[in-house]
Short mmCIF file of C-alpha atoms in Angstrom, two decimals:
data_model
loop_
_atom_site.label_atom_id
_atom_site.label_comp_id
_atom_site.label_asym_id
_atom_site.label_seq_id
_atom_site.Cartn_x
_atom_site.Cartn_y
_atom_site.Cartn_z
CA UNK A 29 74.81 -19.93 13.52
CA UNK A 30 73.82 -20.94 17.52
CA UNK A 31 70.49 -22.89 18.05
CA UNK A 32 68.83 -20.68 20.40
CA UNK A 33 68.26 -22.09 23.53
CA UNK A 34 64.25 -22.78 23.37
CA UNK A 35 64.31 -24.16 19.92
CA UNK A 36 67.29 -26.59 20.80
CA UNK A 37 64.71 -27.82 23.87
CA UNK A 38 61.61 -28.05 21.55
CA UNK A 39 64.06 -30.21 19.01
CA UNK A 40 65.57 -32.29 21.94
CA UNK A 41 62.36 -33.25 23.00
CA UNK A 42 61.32 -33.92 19.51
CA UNK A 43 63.81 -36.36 18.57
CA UNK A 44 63.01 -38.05 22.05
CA UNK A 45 59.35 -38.23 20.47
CA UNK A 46 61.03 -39.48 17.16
CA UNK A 47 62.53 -42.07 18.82
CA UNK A 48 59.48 -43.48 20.99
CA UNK A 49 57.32 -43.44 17.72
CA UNK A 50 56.99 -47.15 16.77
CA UNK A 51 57.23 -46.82 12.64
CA UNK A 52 60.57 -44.94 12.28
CA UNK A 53 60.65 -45.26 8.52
CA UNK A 54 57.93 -43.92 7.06
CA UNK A 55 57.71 -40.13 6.76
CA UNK A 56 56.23 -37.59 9.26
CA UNK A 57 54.79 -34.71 8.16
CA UNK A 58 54.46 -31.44 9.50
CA UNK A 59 50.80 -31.99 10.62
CA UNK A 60 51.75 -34.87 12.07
CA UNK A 61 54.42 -33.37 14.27
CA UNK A 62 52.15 -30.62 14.95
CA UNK A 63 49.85 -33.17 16.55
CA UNK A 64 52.45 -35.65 18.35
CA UNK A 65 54.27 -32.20 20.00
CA UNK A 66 51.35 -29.96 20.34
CA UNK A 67 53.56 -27.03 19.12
CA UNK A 68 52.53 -24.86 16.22
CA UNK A 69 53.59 -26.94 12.72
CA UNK A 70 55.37 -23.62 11.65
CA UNK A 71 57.55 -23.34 15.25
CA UNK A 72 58.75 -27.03 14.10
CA UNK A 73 59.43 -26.25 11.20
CA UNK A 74 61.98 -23.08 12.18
CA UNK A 75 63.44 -24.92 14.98
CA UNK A 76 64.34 -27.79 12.18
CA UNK A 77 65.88 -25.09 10.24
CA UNK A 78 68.63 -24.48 12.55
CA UNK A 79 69.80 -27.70 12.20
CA UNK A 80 71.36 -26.46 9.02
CA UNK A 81 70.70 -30.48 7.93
CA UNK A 82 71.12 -31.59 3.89
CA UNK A 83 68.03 -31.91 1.97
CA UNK A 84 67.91 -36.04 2.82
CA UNK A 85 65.76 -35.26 5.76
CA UNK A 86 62.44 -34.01 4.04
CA UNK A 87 60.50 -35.55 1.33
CA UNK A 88 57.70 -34.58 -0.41
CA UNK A 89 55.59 -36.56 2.06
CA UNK A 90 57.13 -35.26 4.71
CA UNK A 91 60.63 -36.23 7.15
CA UNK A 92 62.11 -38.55 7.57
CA UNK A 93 62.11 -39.67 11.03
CA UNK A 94 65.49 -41.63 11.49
CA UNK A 95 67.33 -38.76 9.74
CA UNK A 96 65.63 -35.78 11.23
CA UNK A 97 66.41 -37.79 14.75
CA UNK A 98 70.27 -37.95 13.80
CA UNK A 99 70.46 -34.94 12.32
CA UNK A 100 68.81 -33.15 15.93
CA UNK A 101 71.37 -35.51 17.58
CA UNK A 102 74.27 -34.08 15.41
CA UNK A 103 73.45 -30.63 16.24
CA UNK A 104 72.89 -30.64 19.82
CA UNK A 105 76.33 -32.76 20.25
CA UNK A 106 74.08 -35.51 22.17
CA UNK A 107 76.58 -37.99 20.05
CA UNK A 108 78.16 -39.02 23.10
CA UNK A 109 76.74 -42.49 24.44
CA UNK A 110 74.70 -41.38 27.56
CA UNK A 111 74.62 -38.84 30.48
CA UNK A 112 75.22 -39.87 33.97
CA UNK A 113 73.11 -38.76 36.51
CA UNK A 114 72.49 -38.95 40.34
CA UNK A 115 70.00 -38.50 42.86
CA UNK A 116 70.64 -36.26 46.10
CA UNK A 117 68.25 -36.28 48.65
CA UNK A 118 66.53 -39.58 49.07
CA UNK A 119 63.04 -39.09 50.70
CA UNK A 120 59.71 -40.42 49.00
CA UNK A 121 60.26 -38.48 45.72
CA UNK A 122 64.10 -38.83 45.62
CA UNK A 123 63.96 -42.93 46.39
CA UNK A 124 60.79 -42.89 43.34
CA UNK A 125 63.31 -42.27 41.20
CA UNK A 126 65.73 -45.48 41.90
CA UNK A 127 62.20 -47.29 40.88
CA UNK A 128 62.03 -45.39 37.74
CA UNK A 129 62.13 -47.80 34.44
CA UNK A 130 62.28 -44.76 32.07
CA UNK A 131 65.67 -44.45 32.02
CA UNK A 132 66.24 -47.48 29.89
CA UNK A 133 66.63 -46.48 26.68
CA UNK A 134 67.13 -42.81 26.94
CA UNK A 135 70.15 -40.57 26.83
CA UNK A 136 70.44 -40.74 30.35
CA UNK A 137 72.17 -43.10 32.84
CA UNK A 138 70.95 -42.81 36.65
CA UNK A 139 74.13 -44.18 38.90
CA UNK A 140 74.25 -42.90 41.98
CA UNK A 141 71.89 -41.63 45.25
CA UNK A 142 73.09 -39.31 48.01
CA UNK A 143 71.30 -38.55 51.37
CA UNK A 144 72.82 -37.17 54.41
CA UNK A 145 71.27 -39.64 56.62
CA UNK A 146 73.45 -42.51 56.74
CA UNK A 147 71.03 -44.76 57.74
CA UNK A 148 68.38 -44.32 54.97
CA UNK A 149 71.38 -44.69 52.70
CA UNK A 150 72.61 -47.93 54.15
CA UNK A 151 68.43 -49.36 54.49
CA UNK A 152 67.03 -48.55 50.78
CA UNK A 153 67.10 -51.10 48.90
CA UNK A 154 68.33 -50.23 44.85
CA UNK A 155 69.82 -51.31 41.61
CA UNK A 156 72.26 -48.60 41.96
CA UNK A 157 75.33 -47.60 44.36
CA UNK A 158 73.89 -44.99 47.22
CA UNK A 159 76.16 -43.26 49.26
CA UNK A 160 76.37 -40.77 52.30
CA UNK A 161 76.10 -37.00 51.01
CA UNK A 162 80.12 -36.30 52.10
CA UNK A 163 81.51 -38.73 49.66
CA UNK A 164 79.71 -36.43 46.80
CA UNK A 165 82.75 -34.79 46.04
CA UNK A 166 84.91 -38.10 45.99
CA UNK A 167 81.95 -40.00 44.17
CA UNK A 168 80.63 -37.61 41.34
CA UNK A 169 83.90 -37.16 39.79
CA UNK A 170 84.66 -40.45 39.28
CA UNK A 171 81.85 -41.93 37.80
CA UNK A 172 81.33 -38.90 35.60
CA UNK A 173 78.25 -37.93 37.13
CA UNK A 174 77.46 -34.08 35.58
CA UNK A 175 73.29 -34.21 36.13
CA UNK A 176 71.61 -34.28 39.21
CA UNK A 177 68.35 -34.39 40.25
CA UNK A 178 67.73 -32.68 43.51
CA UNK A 179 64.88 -33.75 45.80
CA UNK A 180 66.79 -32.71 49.28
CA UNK A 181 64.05 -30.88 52.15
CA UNK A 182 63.54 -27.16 51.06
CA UNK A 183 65.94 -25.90 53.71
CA UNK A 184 68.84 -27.65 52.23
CA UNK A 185 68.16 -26.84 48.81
CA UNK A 186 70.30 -23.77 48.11
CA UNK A 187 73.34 -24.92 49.80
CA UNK A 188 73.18 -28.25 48.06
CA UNK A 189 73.01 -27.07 44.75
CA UNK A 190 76.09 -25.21 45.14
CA UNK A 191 78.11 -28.00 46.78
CA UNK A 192 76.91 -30.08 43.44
CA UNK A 193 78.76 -27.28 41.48
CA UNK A 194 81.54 -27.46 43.01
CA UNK A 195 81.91 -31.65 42.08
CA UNK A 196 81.56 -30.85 38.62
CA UNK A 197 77.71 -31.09 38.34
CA UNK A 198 76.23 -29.02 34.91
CA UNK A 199 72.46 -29.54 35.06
CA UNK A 200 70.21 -29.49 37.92
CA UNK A 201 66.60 -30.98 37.64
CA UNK A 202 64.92 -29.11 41.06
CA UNK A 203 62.06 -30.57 42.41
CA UNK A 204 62.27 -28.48 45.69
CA UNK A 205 59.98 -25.22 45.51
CA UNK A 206 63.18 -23.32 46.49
CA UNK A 207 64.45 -20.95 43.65
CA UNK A 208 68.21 -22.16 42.92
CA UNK A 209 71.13 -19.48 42.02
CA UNK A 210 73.89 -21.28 40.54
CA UNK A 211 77.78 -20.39 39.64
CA UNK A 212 77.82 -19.68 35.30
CA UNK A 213 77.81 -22.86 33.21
CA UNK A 214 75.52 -24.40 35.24
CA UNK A 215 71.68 -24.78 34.15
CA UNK A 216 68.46 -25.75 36.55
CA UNK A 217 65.24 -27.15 35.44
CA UNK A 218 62.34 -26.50 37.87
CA UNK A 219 59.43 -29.15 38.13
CA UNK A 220 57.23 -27.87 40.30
CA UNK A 221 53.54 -29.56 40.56
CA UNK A 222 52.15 -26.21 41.18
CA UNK A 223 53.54 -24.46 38.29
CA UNK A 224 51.54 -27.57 36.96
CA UNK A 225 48.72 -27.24 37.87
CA UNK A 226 49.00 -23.12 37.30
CA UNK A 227 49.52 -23.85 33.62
CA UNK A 228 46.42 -26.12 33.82
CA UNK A 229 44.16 -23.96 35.24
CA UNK A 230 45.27 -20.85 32.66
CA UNK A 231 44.56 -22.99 29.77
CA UNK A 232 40.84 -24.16 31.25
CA UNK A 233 40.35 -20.51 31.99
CA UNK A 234 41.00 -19.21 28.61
CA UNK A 235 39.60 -22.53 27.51
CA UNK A 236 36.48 -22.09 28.95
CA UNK A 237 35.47 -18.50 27.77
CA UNK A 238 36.47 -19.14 23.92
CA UNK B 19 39.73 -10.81 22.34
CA UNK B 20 40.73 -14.03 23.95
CA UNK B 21 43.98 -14.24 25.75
CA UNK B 22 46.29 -16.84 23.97
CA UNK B 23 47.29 -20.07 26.07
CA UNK B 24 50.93 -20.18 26.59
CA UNK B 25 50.29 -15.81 27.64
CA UNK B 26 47.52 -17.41 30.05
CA UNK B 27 50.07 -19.77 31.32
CA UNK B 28 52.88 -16.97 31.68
CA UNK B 29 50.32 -14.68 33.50
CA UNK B 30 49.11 -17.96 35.80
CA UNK B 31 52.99 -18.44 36.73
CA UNK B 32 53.91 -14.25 37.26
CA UNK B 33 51.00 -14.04 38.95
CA UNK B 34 52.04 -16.95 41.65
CA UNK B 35 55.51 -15.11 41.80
CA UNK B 36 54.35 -11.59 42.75
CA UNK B 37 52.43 -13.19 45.34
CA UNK B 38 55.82 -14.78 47.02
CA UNK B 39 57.36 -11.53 46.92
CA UNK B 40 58.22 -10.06 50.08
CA UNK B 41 57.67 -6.31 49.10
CA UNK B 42 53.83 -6.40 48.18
CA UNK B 43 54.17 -2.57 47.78
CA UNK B 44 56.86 -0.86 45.74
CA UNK B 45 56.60 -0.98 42.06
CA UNK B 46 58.36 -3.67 39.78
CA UNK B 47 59.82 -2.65 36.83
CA UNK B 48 59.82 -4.78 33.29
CA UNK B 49 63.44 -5.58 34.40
CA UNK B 50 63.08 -6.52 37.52
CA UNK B 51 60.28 -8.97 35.79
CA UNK B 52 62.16 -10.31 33.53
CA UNK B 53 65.19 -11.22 35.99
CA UNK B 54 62.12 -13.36 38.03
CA UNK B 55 60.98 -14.94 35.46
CA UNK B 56 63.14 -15.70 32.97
CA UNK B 57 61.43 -14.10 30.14
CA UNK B 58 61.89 -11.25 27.76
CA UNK B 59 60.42 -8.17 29.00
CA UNK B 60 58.59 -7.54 25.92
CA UNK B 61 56.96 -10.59 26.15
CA UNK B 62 55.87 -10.04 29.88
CA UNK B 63 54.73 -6.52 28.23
CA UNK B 64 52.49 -8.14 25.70
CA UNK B 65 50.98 -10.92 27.76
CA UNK B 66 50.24 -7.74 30.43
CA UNK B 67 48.62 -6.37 27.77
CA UNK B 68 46.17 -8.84 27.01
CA UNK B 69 44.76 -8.27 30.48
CA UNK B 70 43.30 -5.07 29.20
CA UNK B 71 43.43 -3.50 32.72
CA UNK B 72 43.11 0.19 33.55
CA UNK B 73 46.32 2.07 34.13
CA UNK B 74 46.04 1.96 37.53
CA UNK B 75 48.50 -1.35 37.18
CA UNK B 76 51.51 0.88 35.81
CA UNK B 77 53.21 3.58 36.84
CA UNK B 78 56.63 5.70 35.71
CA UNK B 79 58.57 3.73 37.90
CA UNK B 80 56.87 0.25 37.30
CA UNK B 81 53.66 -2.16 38.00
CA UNK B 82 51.63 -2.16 41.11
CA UNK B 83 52.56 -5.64 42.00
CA UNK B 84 49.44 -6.45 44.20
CA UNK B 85 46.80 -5.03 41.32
CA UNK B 86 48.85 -6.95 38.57
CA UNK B 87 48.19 -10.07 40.48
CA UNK B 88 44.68 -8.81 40.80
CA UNK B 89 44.65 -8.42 37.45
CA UNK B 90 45.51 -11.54 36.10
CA UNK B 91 43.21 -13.43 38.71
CA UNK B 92 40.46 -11.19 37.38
CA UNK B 93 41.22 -12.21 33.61
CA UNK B 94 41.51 -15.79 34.41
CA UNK B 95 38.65 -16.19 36.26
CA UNK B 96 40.75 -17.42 39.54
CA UNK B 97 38.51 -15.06 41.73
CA UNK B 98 37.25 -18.57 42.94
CA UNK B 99 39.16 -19.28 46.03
CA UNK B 100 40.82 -22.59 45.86
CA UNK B 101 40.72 -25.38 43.34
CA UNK B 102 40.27 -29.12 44.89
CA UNK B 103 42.95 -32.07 43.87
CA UNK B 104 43.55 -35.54 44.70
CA UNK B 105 46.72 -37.78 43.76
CA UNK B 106 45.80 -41.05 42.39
CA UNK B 107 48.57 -43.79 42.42
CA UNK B 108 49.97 -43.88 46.21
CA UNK B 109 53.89 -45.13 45.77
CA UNK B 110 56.34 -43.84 46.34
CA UNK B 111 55.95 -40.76 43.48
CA UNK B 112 52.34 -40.54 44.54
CA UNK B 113 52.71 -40.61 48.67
CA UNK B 114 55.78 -37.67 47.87
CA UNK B 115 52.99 -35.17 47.61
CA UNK B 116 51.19 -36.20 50.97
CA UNK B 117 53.77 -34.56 52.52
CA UNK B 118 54.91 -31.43 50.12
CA UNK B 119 54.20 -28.54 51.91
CA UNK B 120 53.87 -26.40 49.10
CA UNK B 121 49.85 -26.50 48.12
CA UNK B 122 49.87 -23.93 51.29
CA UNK B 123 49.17 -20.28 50.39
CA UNK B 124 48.26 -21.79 46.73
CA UNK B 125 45.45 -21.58 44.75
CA UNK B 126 45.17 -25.64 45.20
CA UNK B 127 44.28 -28.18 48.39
CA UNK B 128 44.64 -31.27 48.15
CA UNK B 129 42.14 -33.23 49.63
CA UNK B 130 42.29 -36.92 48.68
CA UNK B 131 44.27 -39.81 47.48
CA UNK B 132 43.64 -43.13 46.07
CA UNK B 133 45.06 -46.19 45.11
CA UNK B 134 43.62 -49.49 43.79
CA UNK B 135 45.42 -50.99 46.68
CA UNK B 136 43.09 -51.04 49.71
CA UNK B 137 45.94 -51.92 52.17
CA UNK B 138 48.46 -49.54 51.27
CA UNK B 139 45.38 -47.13 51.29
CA UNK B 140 44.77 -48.15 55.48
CA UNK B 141 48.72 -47.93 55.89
CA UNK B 142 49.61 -45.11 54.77
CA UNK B 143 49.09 -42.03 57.39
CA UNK B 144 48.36 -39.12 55.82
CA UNK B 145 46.41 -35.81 56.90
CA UNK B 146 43.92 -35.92 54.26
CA UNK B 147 41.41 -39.01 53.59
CA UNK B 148 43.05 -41.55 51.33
CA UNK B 149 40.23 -44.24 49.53
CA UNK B 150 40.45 -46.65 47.30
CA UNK B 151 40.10 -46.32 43.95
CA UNK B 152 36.61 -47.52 43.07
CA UNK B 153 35.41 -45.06 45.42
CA UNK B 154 36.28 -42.13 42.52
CA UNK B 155 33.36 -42.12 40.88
CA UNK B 156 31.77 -41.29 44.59
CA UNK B 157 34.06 -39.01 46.29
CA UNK B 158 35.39 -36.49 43.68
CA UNK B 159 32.27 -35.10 42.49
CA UNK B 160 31.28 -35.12 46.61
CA UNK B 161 34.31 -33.18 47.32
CA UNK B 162 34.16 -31.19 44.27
CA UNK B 163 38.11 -31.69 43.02
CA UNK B 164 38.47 -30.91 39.66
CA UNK B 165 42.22 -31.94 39.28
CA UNK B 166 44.19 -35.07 39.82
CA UNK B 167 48.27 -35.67 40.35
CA UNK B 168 48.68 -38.91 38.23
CA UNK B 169 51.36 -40.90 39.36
CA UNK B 170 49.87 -44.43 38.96
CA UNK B 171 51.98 -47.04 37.24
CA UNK B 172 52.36 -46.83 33.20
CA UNK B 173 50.37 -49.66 32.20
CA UNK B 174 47.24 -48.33 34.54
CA UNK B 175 48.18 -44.85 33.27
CA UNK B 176 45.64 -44.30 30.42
CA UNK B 177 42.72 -46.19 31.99
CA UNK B 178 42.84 -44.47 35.01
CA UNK B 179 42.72 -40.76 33.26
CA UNK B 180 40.08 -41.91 31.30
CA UNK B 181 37.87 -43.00 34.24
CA UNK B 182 39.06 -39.27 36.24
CA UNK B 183 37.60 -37.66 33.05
CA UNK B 184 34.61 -39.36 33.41
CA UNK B 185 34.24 -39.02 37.23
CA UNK B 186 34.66 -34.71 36.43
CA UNK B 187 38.08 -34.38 36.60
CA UNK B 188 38.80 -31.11 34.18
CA UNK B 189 43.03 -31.23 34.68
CA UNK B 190 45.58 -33.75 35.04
CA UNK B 191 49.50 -33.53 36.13
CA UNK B 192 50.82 -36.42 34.52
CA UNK B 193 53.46 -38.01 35.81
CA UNK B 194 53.73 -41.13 34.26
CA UNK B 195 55.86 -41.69 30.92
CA UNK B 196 52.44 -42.39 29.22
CA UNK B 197 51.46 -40.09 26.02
CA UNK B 198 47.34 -39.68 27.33
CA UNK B 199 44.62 -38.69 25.59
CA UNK B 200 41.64 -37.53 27.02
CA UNK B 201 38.28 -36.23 26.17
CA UNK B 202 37.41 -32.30 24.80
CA UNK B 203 37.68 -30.52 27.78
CA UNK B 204 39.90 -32.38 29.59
CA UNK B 205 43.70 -30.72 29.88
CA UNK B 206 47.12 -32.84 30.79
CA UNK B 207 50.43 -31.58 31.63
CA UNK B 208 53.20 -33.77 31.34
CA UNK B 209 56.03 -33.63 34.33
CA UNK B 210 59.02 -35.85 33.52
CA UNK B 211 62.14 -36.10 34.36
CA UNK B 212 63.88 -37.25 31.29
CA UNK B 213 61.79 -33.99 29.77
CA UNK B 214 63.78 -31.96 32.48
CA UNK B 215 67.02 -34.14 31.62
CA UNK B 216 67.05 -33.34 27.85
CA UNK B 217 65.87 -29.23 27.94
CA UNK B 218 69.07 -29.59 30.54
CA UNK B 219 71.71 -30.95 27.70
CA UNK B 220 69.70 -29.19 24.95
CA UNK B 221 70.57 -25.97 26.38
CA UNK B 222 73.86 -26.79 27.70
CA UNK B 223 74.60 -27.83 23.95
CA UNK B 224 73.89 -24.40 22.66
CA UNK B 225 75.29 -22.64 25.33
CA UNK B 226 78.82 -24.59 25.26
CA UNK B 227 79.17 -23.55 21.60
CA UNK B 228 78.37 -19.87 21.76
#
């Protein structure tokens, strides 16, 4: 049976959560993932049975956290080592990222910049390889690059995204307001500080009159 | 009846993408709502619904798009014109949104940053007034902001919402890596990239296998 797609985001991000919590033997219950996701305890608790898992996971006090983290791994196929990643477009919010300590530790390996001005490529200083935008389709390839995250001005967004296709890229984080259309087999996350701040000021709304 | 959060967040976001549409006029069908915004239609059609609105909205053919936006602004309350922001934290993450371009033609202005440091507060040029950060407590009830862009760095992360809670701050993007918790009343959305990253692989897991 397939995961649908919302509950396999819900239980990646859970076992991310699993894996930041600090005791990861003693058992969680469902309250308690209720209150460390901020999703409904009965959501969880249909998500985790997709995973199809053996009884090992759950106890009477609750899961337990190392297996329910393995067995979200197991079913999501995120049993390779780690993801590579890159960053095209390297203006204020694209060079943040080369500052970013949160990789460390996570599923995901930043290794590469791109910017199309060969100068800002050849100032920046950065732990990691940066290169002009041309050598994208030499460069991605070879280091087995198949994330981006695109921070590129709003005019170049569309084209970019499709020239990231074509080297072999599969997920696109967007941080450009531009909406992106893709080729099939490729997925885009927006992050958008308006839709943000949108979603913040519809909860306070609705908030405020109950 | 009270209109449930994640609907209010729905409506907040369809609402800010009828008003980007070009054609302000001809009706849009559940379809053609559903292709913009990624949803199922009968969940657009139930969250619609909640608005209680007269039928002027609908017609054989589709909604009104301008008097469903109106609609939603009228349920949520956004009939106020334009809710105030600042960004607090001025790196390279937090100087990004000093010159993003799209608060324009949103319901949000940014009017002020800060940073605890006073001389990358003088250095930076920006078009809005930047301070530093012990003037909070002063200027954001002056200019009346009620949310903040958080981008300060982790280990100043949950000092620094506590003390924008307590200077009136209602909503906070958070874009630090740091879990926050804040006081009744007080709302925080979490942006993050390795979020982004792992809905990305969770969702190219599922769809690889079906």
């Amino acid at each position: 049976m397939g995961i649908p797609k919302p509950a396999a985001e819900r239980l990646a991000r859970l076992m991310q959560l699993l894996e930041q919590r600090k005791d990861r033997e003693s058992p969680v219950s469902s309250a308690e993932l209720e209150y460390i996701t901020g999703w409904p305890s009965h959501t969880i608790r249909k998500d985790i049975s997709f995973l199809a898992a053996g009884n090992d996971i759950s106890t009477p006090a609750g899961y337990n956290p190392a297996r329910l983290a393995q067995a979200i791994n197991g079913a999501l196929g995120f049993a390779r080592a780690t993801h590579n990643c890159c960053v095209v477009g390297l203006g204020r919010m694209g060079s943040a990222f080369l500052e970013y300590g949160g990789f460390h530790d996570s599923l995901f390996t930043l290794c590469a910049g791109f910017d199309s001005n060969v100068n800002r490529v050849e100032i920046l200083r950065a732990d990691i390889p940066l290169y002009p935008a041309f050598k994208m389709k030499e460069i991605i390839p070879r280091l087995d690059i198949t994330y981006a995250l695109l921070a590129v001005p709003p005019d170049q967004a569309r084209q970019t995204a499709l020239r990231l296709a074509e080297c072999g890229i599969r997920g696109i984080v967007n941080f450009t307001p531009v909406m992106l259309s893709v080729p099939p087999g490729v997925e885009v996350e927006q992050v958008s500080v308006l839709d943000a701040l949108g979603a913040l000021a519809a909860r306070l709304a609705v908030g405020d009159k109950t």
